[in-house]
PDB file of C-alpha atoms in Angstrom:
ATOM      1  CA  SER A   1     -15.643  -4.812   1.024  1.00 78.00           C
ATOM      2  CA  LEU A   2     -19.328  -3.876   0.804  1.00 80.00           C
ATOM      3  CA  LEU A   3     -19.622  -5.586  -2.586  1.00 85.00           C
ATOM      4  CA  GLY A   4     -18.381  -8.932  -1.281  1.00 82.00           C
ATOM      5  CA  SER A   5     -19.791 -11.439   1.160  1.00 84.00           C
ATOM      6  CA  ALA A   6     -16.846 -12.187   3.477  1.00 88.00           C
ATOM      7  CA  PRO A   7     -17.200  -9.423   6.075  1.00 89.00           C
ATOM      8  CA  LEU A   8     -13.856  -9.947   7.840  1.00 92.00           C
ATOM      9  CA  THR A   9     -11.676 -10.678   4.812  1.00 92.00           C
ATOM     10  CA  ILE A  10      -9.261  -7.972   3.697  1.00 92.00           C
ATOM     11  CA  LYS A  11      -8.228  -7.854   0.050  1.00 90.00           C
ATOM     12  CA  GLY A  12      -4.910  -6.641  -1.296  1.00 90.00           C
ATOM     13  CA  PRO A  13      -1.688  -7.557  -3.122  1.00 89.00           C
ATOM     14  CA  ALA A  14      -0.203 -10.836  -1.909  1.00 80.00           C
ATOM     15  CA  ALA A  15       3.143 -12.586  -1.693  1.00 73.00           C
ATOM     16  CA  GLY A  16       1.755 -15.553  -3.592  1.00 72.00           C
ATOM     17  CA  LEU A  17       1.415 -13.477  -6.773  1.00 84.00           C
ATOM     18  CA  ILE A  18       4.811 -11.744  -6.685  1.00 81.00           C
ATOM     19  CA  VAL A  19       6.546 -14.366  -8.818  1.00 80.00           C
ATOM     20  CA  ILE A  20       3.796 -14.160 -11.466  1.00 87.00           C
ATOM     21  CA  VAL A  21       3.913 -10.347 -11.469  1.00 90.00           C
ATOM     22  CA  LEU A  22       7.696 -10.333 -11.896  1.00 87.00           C
ATOM     23  CA  GLY A  23       7.501 -12.905 -14.678  1.00 90.00           C
ATOM     24  CA  ALA A  24       4.826 -10.931 -16.522  1.00 94.00           C
ATOM     25  CA  VAL A  25       6.720  -7.628 -16.242  1.00 94.00           C
ATOM     26  CA  THR A  26       9.967  -9.242 -17.389  1.00 92.00           C
ATOM     27  CA  GLU A  27       8.560 -11.274 -20.265  1.00 94.00           C
ATOM     28  CA  LEU A  28       6.080  -8.719 -21.580  1.00 95.00           C
ATOM     29  CA  GLY A  29       8.518  -5.827 -21.265  1.00 94.00           C
ATOM     30  CA  ALA A  30      11.317  -7.496 -23.275  1.00 89.00           C
ATOM     31  CA  GLY A  31      13.941  -5.416 -21.480  1.00 88.00           C
ATOM     32  CA  ASP A  32      11.767  -2.362 -20.760  1.00 93.00           C
ATOM     33  CA  PRO A  33      10.466  -2.711 -17.158  1.00 91.00           C
ATOM     34  CA  MET A  34       8.036   0.214 -17.415  1.00 93.00           C
ATOM     35  CA  LEU A  35       6.481  -1.115 -20.610  1.00 95.00           C
ATOM     36  CA  GLY A  36       6.317  -4.571 -19.036  1.00 95.00           C
ATOM     37  CA  TYR A  37       4.563  -3.072 -16.009  1.00 95.00           C
ATOM     38  CA  GLN A  38       1.930  -1.394 -18.190  1.00 96.00           C
ATOM     39  CA  ARG A  39       1.349  -4.588 -20.175  1.00 96.00           C
ATOM     40  CA  MET A  40       1.112  -6.542 -16.908  1.00 96.00           C
ATOM     41  CA  LEU A  41      -1.642  -4.132 -15.842  1.00 97.00           C
ATOM     42  CA  ALA A  42      -3.584  -5.027 -18.999  1.00 97.00           C
ATOM     43  CA  VAL A  43      -3.199  -8.679 -18.019  1.00 97.00           C
ATOM     44  CA  GLY A  44      -4.566  -7.763 -14.575  1.00 96.00           C
ATOM     45  CA  VAL A  45      -7.678  -6.172 -16.069  1.00 97.00           C
ATOM     46  CA  LEU A  46      -8.386  -9.284 -18.159  1.00 97.00           C
ATOM     47  CA  ALA A  47      -7.707 -11.606 -15.221  1.00 96.00           C
ATOM     48  CA  GLY A  48     -10.202  -9.627 -13.135  1.00 96.00           C
ATOM     49  CA  LEU A  49     -12.811 -10.049 -15.849  1.00 97.00           C
ATOM     50  CA  VAL A  50     -12.131 -13.792 -15.893  1.00 96.00           C
ATOM     51  CA  GLN A  51     -12.726 -13.882 -12.126  1.00 96.00           C
ATOM     52  CA  VAL A  52     -16.035 -12.074 -12.586  1.00 95.00           C
ATOM     53  CA  VAL A  53     -17.078 -14.701 -15.154  1.00 95.00           C
ATOM     54  CA  LEU A  54     -15.981 -17.516 -12.818  1.00 93.00           C
ATOM     55  CA  ALA A  55     -18.075 -15.991 -10.044  1.00 93.00           C
ATOM     56  CA  LEU A  56     -21.132 -15.719 -12.290  1.00 94.00           C
ATOM     57  CA  THR A  57     -20.731 -19.394 -13.232  1.00 93.00           C
ATOM     58  CA  ARG A  58     -20.601 -20.340  -9.528  1.00 89.00           C
ATOM     59  CA  ALA A  59     -16.973 -21.461  -9.456  1.00 85.00           C
ATOM     60  CA  GLY A  60     -16.861 -20.524  -5.766  1.00 80.00           C
ATOM     61  CA  VAL A  61     -17.704 -24.130  -4.957  1.00 79.00           C
ATOM     62  CA  ILE A  62     -13.968 -24.830  -5.340  1.00 76.00           C
ATOM     63  CA  GLY A  63     -13.376 -23.326  -1.913  1.00 69.00           C
ATOM     64  CA  ALA A  64     -16.121 -25.395  -0.305  1.00 68.00           C
ATOM     65  CA  VAL A  65     -14.750 -28.738  -1.505  1.00 74.00           C
ATOM     66  CA  MET A  66     -11.120 -28.054  -0.533  1.00 71.00           C
ATOM     67  CA  PRO A  67      -9.976 -30.352   2.319  1.00 75.00           C
ATOM     68  CA  SER A  68      -9.089 -28.607   5.594  1.00 70.00           C
ATOM     69  CA  ALA A  69      -5.509 -29.883   5.252  1.00 79.00           C
ATOM     70  CA  VAL A  70      -5.096 -27.764   2.110  1.00 74.00           C
ATOM     71  CA  VAL A  71      -6.255 -24.635   3.947  1.00 67.00           C
ATOM     72  CA  GLN A  72      -4.002 -25.346   6.945  1.00 74.00           C
ATOM     73  CA  GLY A  73      -1.067 -26.087   4.663  1.00 79.00           C
ATOM     74  CA  MET A  74      -1.579 -22.836   2.771  1.00 70.00           C
ATOM     75  CA  LEU A  75      -1.684 -20.827   6.009  1.00 71.00           C
ATOM     76  CA  ALA A  76       1.458 -22.533   7.300  1.00 80.00           C
ATOM     77  CA  ALA A  77       3.237 -21.907   3.999  1.00 79.00           C
ATOM     78  CA  VAL A  78       2.336 -18.216   4.114  1.00 76.00           C
ATOM     79  CA  GLY A  79       3.797 -18.055   7.624  1.00 81.00           C
ATOM     80  CA  VAL A  80       7.067 -19.639   6.501  1.00 87.00           C
ATOM     81  CA  ILE A  81       7.323 -17.277   3.496  1.00 84.00           C
ATOM     82  CA  ILE A  82       6.772 -14.202   5.686  1.00 84.00           C
ATOM     83  CA  LEU A  83       9.302 -15.358   8.279  1.00 89.00           C
ATOM     84  CA  SER A  84      11.906 -16.140   5.621  1.00 90.00           C
ATOM     85  CA  LYS A  85      11.657 -12.587   4.281  1.00 87.00           C
ATOM     86  CA  GLN A  86      11.105 -10.553   7.439  1.00 89.00           C
ATOM     87  CA  LEU A  87      13.863 -12.076   9.567  1.00 92.00           C
ATOM     88  CA  HIS A  88      16.406 -10.491   7.207  1.00 91.00           C
ATOM     89  CA  VAL A  89      14.629  -7.142   7.548  1.00 87.00           C
ATOM     90  CA  LEU A  90      14.753  -7.529  11.322  1.00 89.00           C
ATOM     91  CA  LEU A  91      18.518  -8.031  11.078  1.00 90.00           C
ATOM     92  CA  GLY A  92      18.954  -5.095   8.680  1.00 86.00           C
ATOM     93  CA  ALA A  93      20.591  -7.357   6.097  1.00 87.00           C
ATOM     94  CA  VAL A  94      19.976  -7.726   2.366  1.00 85.00           C
ATOM     95  CA  PRO A  95      19.931 -11.394   1.283  1.00 88.00           C
ATOM     96  CA  SER A  96      20.936 -12.538  -2.181  1.00 87.00           C
ATOM     97  CA  ALA A  97      18.452 -15.443  -2.252  1.00 86.00           C
ATOM     98  CA  THR A  98      14.839 -14.987  -3.368  1.00 78.00           C
ATOM     99  CA  SER A  99      13.152 -18.340  -2.631  1.00 82.00           C
ATOM    100  CA  PRO A 100      11.880 -19.104   0.913  1.00 85.00           C
ATOM    101  CA  ILE A 101      14.272 -22.059   1.320  1.00 90.00           C
ATOM    102  CA  GLY A 102      17.197 -19.987   0.085  1.00 91.00           C
ATOM    103  CA  LEU A 103      16.269 -17.110   2.387  1.00 92.00           C
ATOM    104  CA  LEU A 104      16.119 -19.425   5.410  1.00 93.00           C
ATOM    105  CA  ALA A 105      19.477 -20.978   4.471  1.00 94.00           C
ATOM    106  CA  GLU A 106      21.004 -17.498   4.280  1.00 94.00           C
ATOM    107  CA  LEU A 107      19.953 -16.498   7.810  1.00 93.00           C
ATOM    108  CA  PRO A 108      23.362 -17.307   9.421  1.00 95.00           C
ATOM    109  CA  ARG A 109      25.026 -14.895   6.977  1.00 93.00           C
ATOM    110  CA  SER A 110      22.484 -12.178   7.787  1.00 92.00           C
ATOM    111  CA  VAL A 111      23.036 -12.731  11.514  1.00 93.00           C
ATOM    112  CA  ALA A 112      26.774 -12.174  10.984  1.00 93.00           C
ATOM    113  CA  LEU A 113      26.085  -8.985   8.985  1.00 89.00           C
ATOM    114  CA  ALA A 114      23.294  -7.698  11.246  1.00 89.00           C
ATOM    115  CA  ASP A 115      22.878  -3.921  11.526  1.00 88.00           C
ATOM    116  CA  PRO A 116      22.668  -3.089  15.270  1.00 91.00           C
ATOM    117  CA  ARG A 117      20.307  -0.169  14.548  1.00 90.00           C
ATOM    118  CA  ALA A 118      17.756  -2.227  12.655  1.00 90.00           C
ATOM    119  CA  LEU A 119      18.050  -5.155  15.069  1.00 92.00           C
ATOM    120  CA  GLY A 120      17.590  -2.873  18.089  1.00 93.00           C
ATOM    121  CA  ILE A 121      14.459  -1.297  16.614  1.00 93.00           C
ATOM    122  CA  GLY A 122      13.142  -4.741  15.673  1.00 93.00           C
ATOM    123  CA  VAL A 123      13.658  -6.187  19.144  1.00 94.00           C
ATOM    124  CA  LEU A 124      12.058  -3.116  20.745  1.00 95.00           C
ATOM    125  CA  SER A 125       9.095  -3.387  18.345  1.00 94.00           C
ATOM    126  CA  LEU A 126       8.588  -7.077  19.168  1.00 94.00           C
ATOM    127  CA  ALA A 127       8.797  -6.332  22.897  1.00 94.00           C
ATOM    128  CA  LEU A 128       6.091  -3.675  22.544  1.00 93.00           C
ATOM    129  CA  LEU A 129       3.993  -5.876  20.252  1.00 90.00           C
ATOM    130  CA  TYR A 130       3.838  -8.764  22.698  1.00 89.00           C
ATOM    131  CA  GLY A 131       4.286  -6.902  25.980  1.00 90.00           C
ATOM    132  CA  LEU A 132       1.783  -4.044  25.763  1.00 87.00           C
ATOM    133  CA  PRO A 133      -1.348  -6.214  25.380  1.00 83.00           C
ATOM    134  CA  ARG A 134      -0.634  -7.641  28.844  1.00 84.00           C
ATOM    135  CA  TRP A 135      -1.176  -4.153  30.273  1.00 81.00           C
ATOM    136  CA  ARG A 136      -4.925  -3.553  30.395  1.00 76.00           C
ATOM    137  CA  ALA A 137      -4.650   0.243  30.134  1.00 72.00           C
ATOM    138  CA  ALA A 138      -2.763  -0.038  26.834  1.00 71.00           C
ATOM    139  CA  ARG A 139      -5.510  -1.968  25.033  1.00 71.00           C
ATOM    140  CA  ALA A 140      -7.440   1.180  24.098  1.00 77.00           C
ATOM    141  CA  VAL A 141      -5.024   1.773  21.181  1.00 81.00           C
ATOM    142  CA  PRO A 142      -4.065  -0.976  18.688  1.00 81.00           C
ATOM    143  CA  VAL A 143      -0.591  -2.092  19.672  1.00 86.00           C
ATOM    144  CA  GLN A 144       0.596  -1.982  16.050  1.00 86.00           C
ATOM    145  CA  VAL A 145      -0.089   1.767  16.006  1.00 90.00           C
ATOM    146  CA  VAL A 146       2.013   2.191  19.159  1.00 91.00           C
ATOM    147  CA  VAL A 147       4.863   0.212  17.593  1.00 94.00           C
ATOM    148  CA  LEU A 148       4.829   2.444  14.497  1.00 93.00           C
ATOM    149  CA  ALA A 149       4.679   5.610  16.630  1.00 95.00           C
ATOM    150  CA  VAL A 150       7.821   4.481  18.446  1.00 94.00           C
ATOM    151  CA  ALA A 151       9.818   2.718  15.723  1.00 93.00           C
ATOM    152  CA  VAL A 152       9.422   5.167  12.823  1.00 90.00           C
ATOM    153  CA  PRO A 153      10.838   8.248  14.651  1.00 93.00           C
ATOM    154  CA  ILE A 154      13.724   6.178  16.017  1.00 93.00           C
ATOM    155  CA  ALA A 155      14.514   4.883  12.527  1.00 87.00           C
ATOM    156  CA  ALA A 156      14.473   8.469  11.212  1.00 86.00           C
ATOM    157  CA  LEU A 157      16.810   9.647  13.992  1.00 89.00           C
ATOM    158  CA  LEU A 158      19.214   6.815  13.201  1.00 86.00           C
ATOM    159  CA  HIS A 159      19.010   7.601   9.448  1.00 79.00           C
ATOM    160  CA  LEU A 160      17.785   4.132   8.567  1.00 76.00           C
ATOM    161  CA  GLY A 161      15.860   5.654   5.671  1.00 62.00           C
ATOM    162  CA  ASP A 162      19.072   6.588   3.868  1.00 58.00           C
ATOM    163  CA  VAL A 163      20.539   4.469   1.099  1.00 49.00           C
ATOM    164  CA  ASP A 164      23.658   3.072   2.715  1.00 52.00           C
ATOM    165  CA  ALA A 165      25.636  -0.132   2.929  1.00 47.00           C
ATOM    166  CA  GLY A 166      24.073  -1.340  -0.314  1.00 46.00           C
ATOM    167  CA  ARG A 167      20.506  -1.062   1.033  1.00 54.00           C
ATOM    168  CA  LEU A 168      17.723   0.444  -1.030  1.00 49.00           C
ATOM    169  CA  PHE A 169      14.720   1.227   1.121  1.00 58.00           C
ATOM    170  CA  VAL A 170      11.175   1.679  -0.185  1.00 63.00           C
ATOM    171  CA  ARG A 171      10.670   4.946  -2.051  1.00 68.00           C
ATOM    172  CA  LEU A 172       7.133   6.300  -2.294  1.00 71.00           C
ATOM    173  CA  PRO A 173       5.872   8.614  -5.044  1.00 74.00           C
ATOM    174  CA  ALA A 174       5.645  12.288  -4.133  1.00 79.00           C
ATOM    175  CA  SER A 175       1.860  12.246  -4.588  1.00 82.00           C
ATOM    176  CA  LEU A 176      -0.916   9.718  -5.082  1.00 81.00           C
ATOM    177  CA  SER A 177      -1.555  10.993  -8.595  1.00 82.00           C
ATOM    178  CA  GLY A 178       2.087  10.294  -9.428  1.00 79.00           C
ATOM    179  CA  ALA A 179       1.506   6.601  -8.727  1.00 81.00           C
ATOM    180  CA  ILE A 180      -1.306   6.225 -11.276  1.00 90.00           C
ATOM    181  CA  VAL A 181      -0.245   4.280 -14.373  1.00 92.00           C
ATOM    182  CA  PHE A 182      -2.599   3.099 -17.110  1.00 95.00           C
ATOM    183  CA  PRO A 183      -2.515  -0.324 -18.794  1.00 97.00           C
ATOM    184  CA  ASP A 184      -1.064  -0.953 -22.236  1.00 96.00           C
ATOM    185  CA  PHE A 185      -3.426  -3.304 -24.095  1.00 96.00           C
ATOM    186  CA  SER A 186      -1.288  -3.537 -27.248  1.00 94.00           C
ATOM    187  CA  GLN A 187      -0.168  -7.095 -26.397  1.00 93.00           C
ATOM    188  CA  ALA A 188      -3.178  -8.137 -24.316  1.00 94.00           C
ATOM    189  CA  LEU A 189      -4.317 -10.979 -26.587  1.00 94.00           C
ATOM    190  CA  THR A 190      -0.922 -12.486 -27.400  1.00 95.00           C
ATOM    191  CA  PRO A 191      -0.162 -16.043 -26.184  1.00 95.00           C
ATOM    192  CA  THR A 192       2.282 -14.679 -23.595  1.00 95.00           C
ATOM    193  CA  SER A 193      -0.286 -12.282 -22.120  1.00 96.00           C
ATOM    194  CA  LEU A 194      -3.041 -14.899 -22.129  1.00 96.00           C
ATOM    195  CA  LYS A 195      -0.716 -17.279 -20.279  1.00 95.00           C
ATOM    196  CA  TYR A 196      -0.355 -14.745 -17.474  1.00 95.00           C
ATOM    197  CA  VAL A 197      -4.079 -13.956 -17.529  1.00 96.00           C
ATOM    198  CA  ALA A 198      -4.734 -17.636 -16.809  1.00 94.00           C
ATOM    199  CA  MET A 199      -2.075 -17.740 -14.089  1.00 92.00           C
ATOM    200  CA  PHE A 200      -3.340 -14.609 -12.330  1.00 93.00           C
ATOM    201  CA  ALA A 201      -6.974 -15.656 -12.584  1.00 92.00           C
ATOM    202  CA  LEU A 202      -6.536 -19.262 -11.450  1.00 88.00           C
ATOM    203  CA  VAL A 203      -3.931 -18.768  -8.712  1.00 87.00           C
ATOM    204  CA  GLY A 204      -5.661 -15.653  -7.408  1.00 89.00           C
ATOM    205  CA  THR A 205      -9.072 -17.320  -7.448  1.00 90.00           C
ATOM    206  CA  ILE A 206      -7.983 -20.499  -5.669  1.00 87.00           C
ATOM    207  CA  GLU A 207      -5.954 -18.622  -3.065  1.00 85.00           C
ATOM    208  CA  SER A 208      -8.804 -16.160  -2.429  1.00 89.00           C
ATOM    209  CA  LEU A 209     -11.346 -18.953  -1.992  1.00 88.00           C
ATOM    210  CA  LEU A 210      -9.046 -20.809   0.404  1.00 86.00           C
ATOM    211  CA  VAL A 211      -8.511 -17.665   2.477  1.00 88.00           C
ATOM    212  CA  VAL A 212     -12.251 -16.968   2.659  1.00 89.00           C
ATOM    213  CA  ALA A 213     -12.800 -20.532   3.895  1.00 86.00           C
ATOM    214  CA  ALA A 214     -10.012 -20.174   6.461  1.00 86.00           C
ATOM    215  CA  ILE A 215     -11.215 -16.805   7.782  1.00 91.00           C
ATOM    216  CA  ASP A 216     -14.785 -18.099   8.063  1.00 90.00           C
ATOM    217  CA  ARG A 217     -13.456 -20.654  10.550  1.00 88.00           C
ATOM    218  CA  LEU A 218     -11.939 -17.824  12.614  1.00 90.00           C
ATOM    219  CA  ASP A 219     -15.065 -15.642  12.520  1.00 91.00           C
ATOM    220  CA  PRO A 220     -16.100 -15.109  16.158  1.00 91.00           C
ATOM    221  CA  LEU A 221     -19.740 -14.912  15.030  1.00 91.00           C
ATOM    222  CA  GLY A 222     -19.538 -18.188  13.074  1.00 91.00           C
ATOM    223  CA  ARG A 223     -20.796 -16.792   9.762  1.00 90.00           C
ATOM    224  CA  THR A 224     -20.401 -18.517   6.386  1.00 89.00           C
ATOM    225  CA  SER A 225     -19.489 -16.373   3.393  1.00 89.00           C
ATOM    226  CA  ASN A 226     -20.946 -16.631  -0.104  1.00 90.00           C
ATOM    227  CA  ALA A 227     -17.828 -17.625  -2.066  1.00 89.00           C
ATOM    228  CA  ASP A 228     -19.296 -16.704  -5.470  1.00 92.00           C
ATOM    229  CA  ARG A 229     -20.251 -13.220  -4.351  1.00 92.00           C
ATOM    230  CA  ASP A 230     -16.852 -12.662  -2.769  1.00 91.00           C
ATOM    231  CA  LEU A 231     -15.056 -13.884  -5.893  1.00 93.00           C
ATOM    232  CA  PHE A 232     -17.174 -11.428  -7.896  1.00 94.00           C
ATOM    233  CA  ALA A 233     -16.020  -8.608  -5.604  1.00 93.00           C
ATOM    234  CA  THR A 234     -12.400  -9.722  -6.017  1.00 94.00           C
ATOM    235  CA  GLY A 235     -12.715  -9.687  -9.813  1.00 95.00           C
ATOM    236  CA  VAL A 236     -14.302  -6.233  -9.885  1.00 95.00           C
ATOM    237  CA  SER A 237     -11.609  -4.958  -7.507  1.00 94.00           C
ATOM    238  CA  ASN A 238      -8.856  -6.379  -9.715  1.00 95.00           C
ATOM    239  CA  VAL A 239     -10.259  -4.682 -12.812  1.00 97.00           C
ATOM    240  CA  ALA A 240     -10.422  -1.342 -10.980  1.00 95.00           C
ATOM    241  CA  ALA A 241      -6.983  -1.690  -9.396  1.00 94.00           C
ATOM    242  CA  ALA A 242      -5.178  -2.729 -12.589  1.00 95.00           C
ATOM    243  CA  ALA A 243      -6.868   0.063 -14.554  1.00 96.00           C
ATOM    244  CA  LEU A 244      -5.135   2.594 -12.249  1.00 94.00           C
ATOM    245  CA  GLY A 245      -1.735   0.936 -11.925  1.00 93.00           C
ATOM    246  CA  GLY A 246      -2.403  -1.377  -8.965  1.00 92.00           C
ATOM    247  CA  LEU A 247      -1.058  -4.867  -8.394  1.00 91.00           C
ATOM    248  CA  PRO A 248      -3.388  -7.881  -8.626  1.00 91.00           C
ATOM    249  CA  MET A 249      -5.127  -8.596  -5.336  1.00 91.00           C
ATOM    250  CA  ILE A 250      -6.651 -11.539  -3.519  1.00 91.00           C
ATOM    251  CA  SER A 251      -8.415 -12.153  -0.228  1.00 90.00           C
ATOM    252  CA  GLU A 252      -5.296 -11.896   1.930  1.00 88.00           C
ATOM    253  CA  VAL A 253      -4.844 -14.073   5.002  1.00 85.00           C
ATOM    254  CA  VAL A 254      -2.397 -12.051   7.139  1.00 84.00           C
ATOM    255  CA  ARG A 255      -4.370  -8.800   6.931  1.00 89.00           C
ATOM    256  CA  SER A 256      -7.624 -10.667   7.503  1.00 92.00           C
ATOM    257  CA  LYS A 257      -6.236 -12.384  10.613  1.00 89.00           C
ATOM    258  CA  ALA A 258      -4.981  -9.030  11.910  1.00 87.00           C
ATOM    259  CA  ASN A 259      -8.460  -7.622  11.262  1.00 91.00           C
ATOM    260  CA  ILE A 260     -10.053 -10.298  13.467  1.00 92.00           C
ATOM    261  CA  ASP A 261      -7.346 -10.031  16.142  1.00 86.00           C
ATOM    262  CA  ASN A 262      -8.107  -6.322  16.511  1.00 83.00           C
ATOM    263  CA  GLY A 263     -11.805  -6.780  17.106  1.00 87.00           C
ATOM    264  CA  ALA A 264     -13.377  -6.661  13.635  1.00 90.00           C
ATOM    265  CA  ARG A 265     -17.003  -7.814  13.530  1.00 91.00           C
ATOM    266  CA  THR A 266     -18.477  -6.285  10.343  1.00 89.00           C
ATOM    267  CA  ALA A 267     -17.416  -5.334   6.815  1.00 88.00           C
ATOM    268  CA  TRP A 268     -16.965  -1.722   7.971  1.00 90.00           C
ATOM    269  CA  ALA A 269     -13.688  -2.789   9.609  1.00 87.00           C
ATOM    270  CA  ASN A 270     -12.264  -2.964   6.092  1.00 83.00           C
TER     271      ASN A 270
END
């Protein structure tokens, strides 16, 4: 965050790159998901280097010339994608569809199969999320922290973390060091890898620049970011992340909006 120029923009893995990540892992792994993952990481390193080159050649102007309708459309699309996925989580159901349209079409089925435990926790969390800010005394603590402090223990008491009814919940590695995986560069310059390098670099760059432009419009201090410098920071971050096993990242709109909503004013909020 200190390397870039967009003080309120949070960077991280994004929904918009999931399809490309899955395609790279599947195609490069040829049936071996772990090998595909390591080769995808090599693609991520190269894509980050491409972003650094784009930044040095002042490609950040792309974000400045984008019409406002494109930015608004992107933000609306992100909202629809998040809703299509998270409504099923709220209901405690596992959909079979993967596309946003398919997920929305499958909502009636998930409503019929709703898990009362998950739905109860979800409704309580939403009530806290939107109700607590109306109480002045509760504003000293971010409401999201309160929601987690309430919902996580309840979920543990109700055994929602178990694998049951066909659900597979997120499993974290036992330690941070256990999550570190290094790239496999053996196929890095093949046509297949280079195809994904281009996809990661171009999609990630355009989406990042659009998010920076959108967040600048929400900046309470009215600042304008240097798109080239921020793209440089994104590229460097992608090289570092992929080198240690991390997913490709962009300037991410939902986290950035949450940052502003909770009072962020400087890059130290990152």
